[in-house]
Coordinates of C-alpha atoms in Angstrom, one line a residue:
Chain A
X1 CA -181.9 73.5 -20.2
X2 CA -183.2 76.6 -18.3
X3 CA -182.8 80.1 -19.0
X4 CA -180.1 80.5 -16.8
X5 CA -177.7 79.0 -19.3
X6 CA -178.0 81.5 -21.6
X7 CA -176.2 83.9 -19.2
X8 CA -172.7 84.3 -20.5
X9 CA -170.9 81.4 -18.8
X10 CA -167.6 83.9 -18.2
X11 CA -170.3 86.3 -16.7
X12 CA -170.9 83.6 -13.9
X13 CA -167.1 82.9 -13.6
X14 CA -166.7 79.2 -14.7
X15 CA -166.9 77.6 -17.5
X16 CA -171.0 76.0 -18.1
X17 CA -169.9 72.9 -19.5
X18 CA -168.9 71.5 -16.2
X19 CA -172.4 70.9 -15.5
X20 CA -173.8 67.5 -15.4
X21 CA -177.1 66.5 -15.1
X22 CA -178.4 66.2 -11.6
X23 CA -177.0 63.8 -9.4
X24 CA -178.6 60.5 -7.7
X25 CA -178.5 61.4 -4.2
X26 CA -178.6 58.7 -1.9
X27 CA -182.4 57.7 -0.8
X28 CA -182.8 58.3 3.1
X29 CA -182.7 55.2 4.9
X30 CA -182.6 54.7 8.8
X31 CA -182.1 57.8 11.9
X32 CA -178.9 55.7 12.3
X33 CA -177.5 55.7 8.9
X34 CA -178.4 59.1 8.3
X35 CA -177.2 60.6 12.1
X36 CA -174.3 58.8 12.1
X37 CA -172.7 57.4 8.8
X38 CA -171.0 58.2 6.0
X39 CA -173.2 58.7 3.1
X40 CA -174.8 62.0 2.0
X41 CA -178.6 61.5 2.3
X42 CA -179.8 64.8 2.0
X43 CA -183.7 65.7 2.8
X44 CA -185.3 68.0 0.5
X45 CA -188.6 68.7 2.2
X46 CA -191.8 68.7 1.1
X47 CA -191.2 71.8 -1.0
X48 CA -188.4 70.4 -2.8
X49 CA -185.6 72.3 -0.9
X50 CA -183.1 72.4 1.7
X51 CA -181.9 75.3 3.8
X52 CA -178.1 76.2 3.2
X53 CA -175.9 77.8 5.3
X54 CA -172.9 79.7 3.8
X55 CA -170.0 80.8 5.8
X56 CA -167.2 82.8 4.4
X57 CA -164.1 80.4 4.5
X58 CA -161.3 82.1 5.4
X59 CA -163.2 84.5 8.2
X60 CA -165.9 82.3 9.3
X61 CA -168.7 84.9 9.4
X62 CA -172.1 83.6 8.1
X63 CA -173.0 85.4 5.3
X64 CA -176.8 83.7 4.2
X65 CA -179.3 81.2 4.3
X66 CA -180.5 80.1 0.9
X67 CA -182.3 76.9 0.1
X68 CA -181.2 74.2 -3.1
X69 CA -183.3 71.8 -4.6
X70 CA -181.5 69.0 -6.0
X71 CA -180.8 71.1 -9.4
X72 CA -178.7 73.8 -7.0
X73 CA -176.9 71.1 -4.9
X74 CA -176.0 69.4 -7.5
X75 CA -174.3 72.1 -9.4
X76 CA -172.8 73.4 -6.7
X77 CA -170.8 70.1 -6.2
X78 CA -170.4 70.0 -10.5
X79 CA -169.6 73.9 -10.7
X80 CA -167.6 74.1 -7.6
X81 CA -169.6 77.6 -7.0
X82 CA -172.9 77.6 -4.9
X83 CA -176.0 77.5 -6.4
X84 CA -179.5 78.5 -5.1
X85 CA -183.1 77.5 -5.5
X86 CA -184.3 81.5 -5.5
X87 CA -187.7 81.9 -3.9
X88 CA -189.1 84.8 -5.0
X89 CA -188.3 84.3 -8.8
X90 CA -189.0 80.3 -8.0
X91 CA -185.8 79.6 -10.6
X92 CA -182.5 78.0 -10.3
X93 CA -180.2 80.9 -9.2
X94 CA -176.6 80.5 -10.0
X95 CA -175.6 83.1 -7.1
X96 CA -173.6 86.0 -8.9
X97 CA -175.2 85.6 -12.2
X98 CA -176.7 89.2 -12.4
X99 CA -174.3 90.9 -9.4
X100 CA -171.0 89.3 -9.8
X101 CA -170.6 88.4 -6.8
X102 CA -170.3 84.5 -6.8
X103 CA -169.3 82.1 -3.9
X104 CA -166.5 79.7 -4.8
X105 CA -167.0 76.9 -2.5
X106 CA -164.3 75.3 -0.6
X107 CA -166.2 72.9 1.6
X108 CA -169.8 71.1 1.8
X109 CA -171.0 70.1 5.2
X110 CA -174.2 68.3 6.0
X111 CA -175.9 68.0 9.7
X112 CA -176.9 65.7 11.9
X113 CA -179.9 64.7 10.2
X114 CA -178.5 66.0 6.8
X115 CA -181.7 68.5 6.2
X116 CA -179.2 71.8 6.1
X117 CA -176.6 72.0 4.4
X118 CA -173.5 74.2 5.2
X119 CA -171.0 75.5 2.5
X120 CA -168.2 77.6 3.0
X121 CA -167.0 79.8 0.1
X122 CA -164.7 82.4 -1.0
X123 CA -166.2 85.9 -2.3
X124 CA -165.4 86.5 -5.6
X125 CA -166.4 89.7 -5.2
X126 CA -166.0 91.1 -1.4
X127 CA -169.8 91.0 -1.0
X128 CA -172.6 88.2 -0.3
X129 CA -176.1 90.4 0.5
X130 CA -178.1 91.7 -2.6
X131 CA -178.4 95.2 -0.4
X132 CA -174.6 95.6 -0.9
X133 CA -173.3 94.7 2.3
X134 CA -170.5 92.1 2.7
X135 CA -173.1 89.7 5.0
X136 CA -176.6 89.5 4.9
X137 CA -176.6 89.7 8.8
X138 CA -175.2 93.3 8.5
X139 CA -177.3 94.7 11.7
X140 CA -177.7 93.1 15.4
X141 CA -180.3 93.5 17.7
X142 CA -179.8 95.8 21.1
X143 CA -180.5 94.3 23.7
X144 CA -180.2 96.0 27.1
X145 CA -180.9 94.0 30.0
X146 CA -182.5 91.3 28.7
X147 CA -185.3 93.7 27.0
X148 CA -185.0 95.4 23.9
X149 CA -186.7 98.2 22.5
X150 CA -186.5 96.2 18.8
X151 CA -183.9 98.7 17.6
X152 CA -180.9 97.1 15.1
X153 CA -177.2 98.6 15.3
X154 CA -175.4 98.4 11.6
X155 CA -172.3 96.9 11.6
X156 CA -171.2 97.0 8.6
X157 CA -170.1 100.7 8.3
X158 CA -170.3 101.0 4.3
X159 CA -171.5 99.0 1.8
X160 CA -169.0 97.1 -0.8
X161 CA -170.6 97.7 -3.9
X162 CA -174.1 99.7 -5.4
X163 CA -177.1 97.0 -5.9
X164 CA -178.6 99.9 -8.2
X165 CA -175.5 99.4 -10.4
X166 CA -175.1 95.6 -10.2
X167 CA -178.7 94.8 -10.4
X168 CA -180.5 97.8 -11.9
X169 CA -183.8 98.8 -10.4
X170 CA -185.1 95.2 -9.7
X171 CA -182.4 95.2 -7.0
X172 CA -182.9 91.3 -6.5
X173 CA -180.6 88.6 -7.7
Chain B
X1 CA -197.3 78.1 31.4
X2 CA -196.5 75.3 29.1
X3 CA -195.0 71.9 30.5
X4 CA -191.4 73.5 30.2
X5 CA -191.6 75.5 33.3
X6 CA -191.9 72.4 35.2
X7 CA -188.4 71.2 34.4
X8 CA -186.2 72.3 37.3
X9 CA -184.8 76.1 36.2
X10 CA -181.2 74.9 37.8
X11 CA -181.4 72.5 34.9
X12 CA -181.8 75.0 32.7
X13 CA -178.9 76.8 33.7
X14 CA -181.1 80.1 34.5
X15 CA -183.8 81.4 36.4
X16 CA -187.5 80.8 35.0
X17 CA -189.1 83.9 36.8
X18 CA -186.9 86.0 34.3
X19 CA -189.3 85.0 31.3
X20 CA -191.4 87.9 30.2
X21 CA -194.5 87.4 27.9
X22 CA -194.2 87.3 24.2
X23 CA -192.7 90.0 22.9
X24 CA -195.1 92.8 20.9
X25 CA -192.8 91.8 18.1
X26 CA -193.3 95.4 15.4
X27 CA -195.5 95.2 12.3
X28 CA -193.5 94.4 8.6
X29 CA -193.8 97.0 6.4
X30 CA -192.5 97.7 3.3
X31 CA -189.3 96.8 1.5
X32 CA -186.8 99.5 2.2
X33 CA -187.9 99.4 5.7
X34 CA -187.1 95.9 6.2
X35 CA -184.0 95.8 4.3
X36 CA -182.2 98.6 5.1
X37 CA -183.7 100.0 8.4
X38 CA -183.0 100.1 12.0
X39 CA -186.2 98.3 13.4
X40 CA -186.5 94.7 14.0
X41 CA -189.3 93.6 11.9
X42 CA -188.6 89.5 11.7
X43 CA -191.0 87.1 9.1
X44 CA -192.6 84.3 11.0
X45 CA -193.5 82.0 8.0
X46 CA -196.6 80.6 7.3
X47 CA -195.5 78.1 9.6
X48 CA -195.1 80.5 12.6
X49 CA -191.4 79.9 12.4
X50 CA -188.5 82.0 11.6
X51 CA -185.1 79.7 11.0
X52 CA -181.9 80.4 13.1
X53 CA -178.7 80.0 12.3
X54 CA -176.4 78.9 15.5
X55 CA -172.9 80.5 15.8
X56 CA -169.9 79.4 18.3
X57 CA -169.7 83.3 19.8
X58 CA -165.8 82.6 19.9
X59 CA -164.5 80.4 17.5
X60 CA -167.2 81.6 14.7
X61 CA -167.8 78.0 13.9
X62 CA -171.9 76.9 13.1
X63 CA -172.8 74.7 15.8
X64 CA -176.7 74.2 14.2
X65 CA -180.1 75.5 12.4
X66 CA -182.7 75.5 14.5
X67 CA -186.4 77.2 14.0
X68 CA -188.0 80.0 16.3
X69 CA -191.5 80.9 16.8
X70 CA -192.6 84.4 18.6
X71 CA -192.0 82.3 21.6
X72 CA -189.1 81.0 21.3
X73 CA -187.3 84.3 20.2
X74 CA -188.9 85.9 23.0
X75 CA -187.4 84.0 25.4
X76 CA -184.2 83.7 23.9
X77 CA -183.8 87.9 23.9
X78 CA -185.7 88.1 27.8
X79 CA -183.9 84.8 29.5
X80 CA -180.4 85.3 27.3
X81 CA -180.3 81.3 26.7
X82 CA -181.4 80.1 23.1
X83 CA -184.9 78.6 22.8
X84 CA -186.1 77.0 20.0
X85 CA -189.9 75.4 17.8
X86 CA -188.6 71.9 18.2
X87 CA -190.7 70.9 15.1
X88 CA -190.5 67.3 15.6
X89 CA -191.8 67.6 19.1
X90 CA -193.9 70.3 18.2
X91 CA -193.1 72.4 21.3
X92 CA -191.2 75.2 22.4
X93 CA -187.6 73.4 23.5
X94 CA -185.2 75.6 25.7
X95 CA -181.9 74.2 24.5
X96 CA -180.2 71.7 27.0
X97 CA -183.2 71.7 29.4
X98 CA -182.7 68.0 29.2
X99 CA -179.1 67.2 27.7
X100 CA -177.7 70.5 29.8
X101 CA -176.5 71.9 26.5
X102 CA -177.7 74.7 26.4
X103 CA -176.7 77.8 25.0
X104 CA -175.9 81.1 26.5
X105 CA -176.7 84.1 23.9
X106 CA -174.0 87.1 22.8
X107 CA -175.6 88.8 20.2
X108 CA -178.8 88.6 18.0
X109 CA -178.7 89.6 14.6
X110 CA -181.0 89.4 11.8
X111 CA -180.7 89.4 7.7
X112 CA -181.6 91.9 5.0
X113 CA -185.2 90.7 4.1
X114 CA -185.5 89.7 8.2
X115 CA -186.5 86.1 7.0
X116 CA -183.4 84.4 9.5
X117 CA -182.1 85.0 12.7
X118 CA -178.4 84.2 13.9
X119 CA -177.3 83.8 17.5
X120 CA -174.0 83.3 18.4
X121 CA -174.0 81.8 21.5
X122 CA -171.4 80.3 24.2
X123 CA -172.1 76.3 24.8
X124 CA -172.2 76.1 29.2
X125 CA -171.6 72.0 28.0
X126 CA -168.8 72.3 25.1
X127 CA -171.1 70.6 22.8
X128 CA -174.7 71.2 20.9
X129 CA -175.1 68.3 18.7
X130 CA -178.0 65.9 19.7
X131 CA -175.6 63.2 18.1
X132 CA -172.7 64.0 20.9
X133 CA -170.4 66.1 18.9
X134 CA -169.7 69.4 19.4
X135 CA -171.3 70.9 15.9
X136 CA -174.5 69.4 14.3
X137 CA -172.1 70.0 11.2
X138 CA -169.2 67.2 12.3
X139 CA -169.1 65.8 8.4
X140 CA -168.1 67.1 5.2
X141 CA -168.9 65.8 1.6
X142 CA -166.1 64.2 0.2
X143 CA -165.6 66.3 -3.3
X144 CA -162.9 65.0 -6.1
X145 CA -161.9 66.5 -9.5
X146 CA -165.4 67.7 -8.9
X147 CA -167.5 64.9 -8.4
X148 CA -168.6 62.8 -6.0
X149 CA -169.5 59.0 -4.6
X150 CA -171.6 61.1 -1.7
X151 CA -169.4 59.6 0.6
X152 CA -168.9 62.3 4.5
X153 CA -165.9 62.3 6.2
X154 CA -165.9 62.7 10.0
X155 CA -164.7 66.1 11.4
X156 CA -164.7 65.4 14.9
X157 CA -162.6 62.5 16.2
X158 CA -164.9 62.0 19.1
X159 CA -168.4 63.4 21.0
X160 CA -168.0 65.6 23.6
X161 CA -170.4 63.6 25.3
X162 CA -172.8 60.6 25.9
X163 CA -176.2 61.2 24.3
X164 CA -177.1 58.4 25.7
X165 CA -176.7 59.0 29.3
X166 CA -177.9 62.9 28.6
X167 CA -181.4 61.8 26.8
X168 CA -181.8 58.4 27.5
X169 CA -182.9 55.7 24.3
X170 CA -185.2 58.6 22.9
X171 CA -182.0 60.4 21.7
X172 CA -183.4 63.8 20.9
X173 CA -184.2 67.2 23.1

């Protein structure tokens, strides 16, 4: 057991005995069984982790990239909320746990050659991006002719909550 | 010039001459900057690569996650077509030079810590999938009472096209 079941399980927004233990994925076998068949082999690369793609499901608009090891994929199936293998603080992160702002997942995708994984979720909380913004992807880049002068355009015109408030000073999940 | 200017630009569905150098991409600098400022500042990893998320520009669906060196994002803001680091290749890979796939770029926009890019682009061949279909993501995990035997279901009924007759036996870009 980590640390991270000693946050308050109602804090998180589902109920911690859900959890199993982590589950036997599948070992990779052949391109052809993995491109084109019907059994989750998912590659975790040589650092353990595989890049996730979450998509709001109702609106479609991308709202991160995080990476899972096998701990975060599996709970996300178990939980039915989307886990993360966090980074920076190289720690399971159950994505909400400080901020509130879990993803209930609807649907698990895998790719062609099942190394990214794409979930689509539901907000719990109106916001995905630790800087308070609904998405993470909150600015474009202008481009003006095909050149670009590097400047980004916000387009998000508020944010939907205060990271100071939800995260204290550490403003990180 | 790398080998990929000597595939025919018609093929490419745009002119070559249009390719600037490498862009003078600005220096990172600190946190706040990055997070909530209005210069592009993008992470190439220690790998040289930044990851980029694919987007349908009109029906919001993910069509892939491909990777991007200087080079490749470069090109894709100067020629307005996606370019990617094919990383199993190891070379830059303007999408569809060879299946005619490619992908024709709406808007560019980057997350909070500027670690991913997203593109959502218009397909000029209905599909992106190396495998035929139209999304790399054509398969969802089959999830029950939450659990699962690992088992995908297919998304799409049929490929949009012959992959094949587009790459030959080698079956990738």
């Amino acid at each position: 057991m980590t640390d991270y079941f000693k946050v308050s399980p109602d804090a998180r927004g589902y109920v911690a005995q859900r959890y199993s233990q982590e589950l036997p994925f599948p070992t990779r076998r052949d391109v052809q069984s993995i491109e084109e068949g019907d059994l989750l082999m998912p590659c975790f690369g040589e650092d353990g982790l595989v890049p996730c793609i979450t998509q709001d499901a109702d609106t479609g608009e991308v709202l991160m990239l995080g990476y899972m090891n096998r701990q975060a994929l599996s709970f996300t199936i178990t939980s039915g909320y989307a886990h993360y293998w966090s980074r920076s603080r190289r720690q399971l992160w159950a994505k909400g746990e400080r901020s509130g702002q879990s993803q209930q997942v609807e649907q698990i995708l895998i790719d062609d050659d099942q190394d990214c994984v794409l979930v689509k979720v539901r907000l719990t909380g109106g916001a995905s991006c630790h800087v308070g913004y609904r998405s993470c992807f909150f600015r474009e880049l202008e481009v003006s002719n095909r050149s670009t002068s590097f400047r980004l355009r916000f387009l998000e015109d508020e944010k939907v909550y205060d990271p100071a408030q939800a995260y204290g000073t550490a403003k990180s999940e």
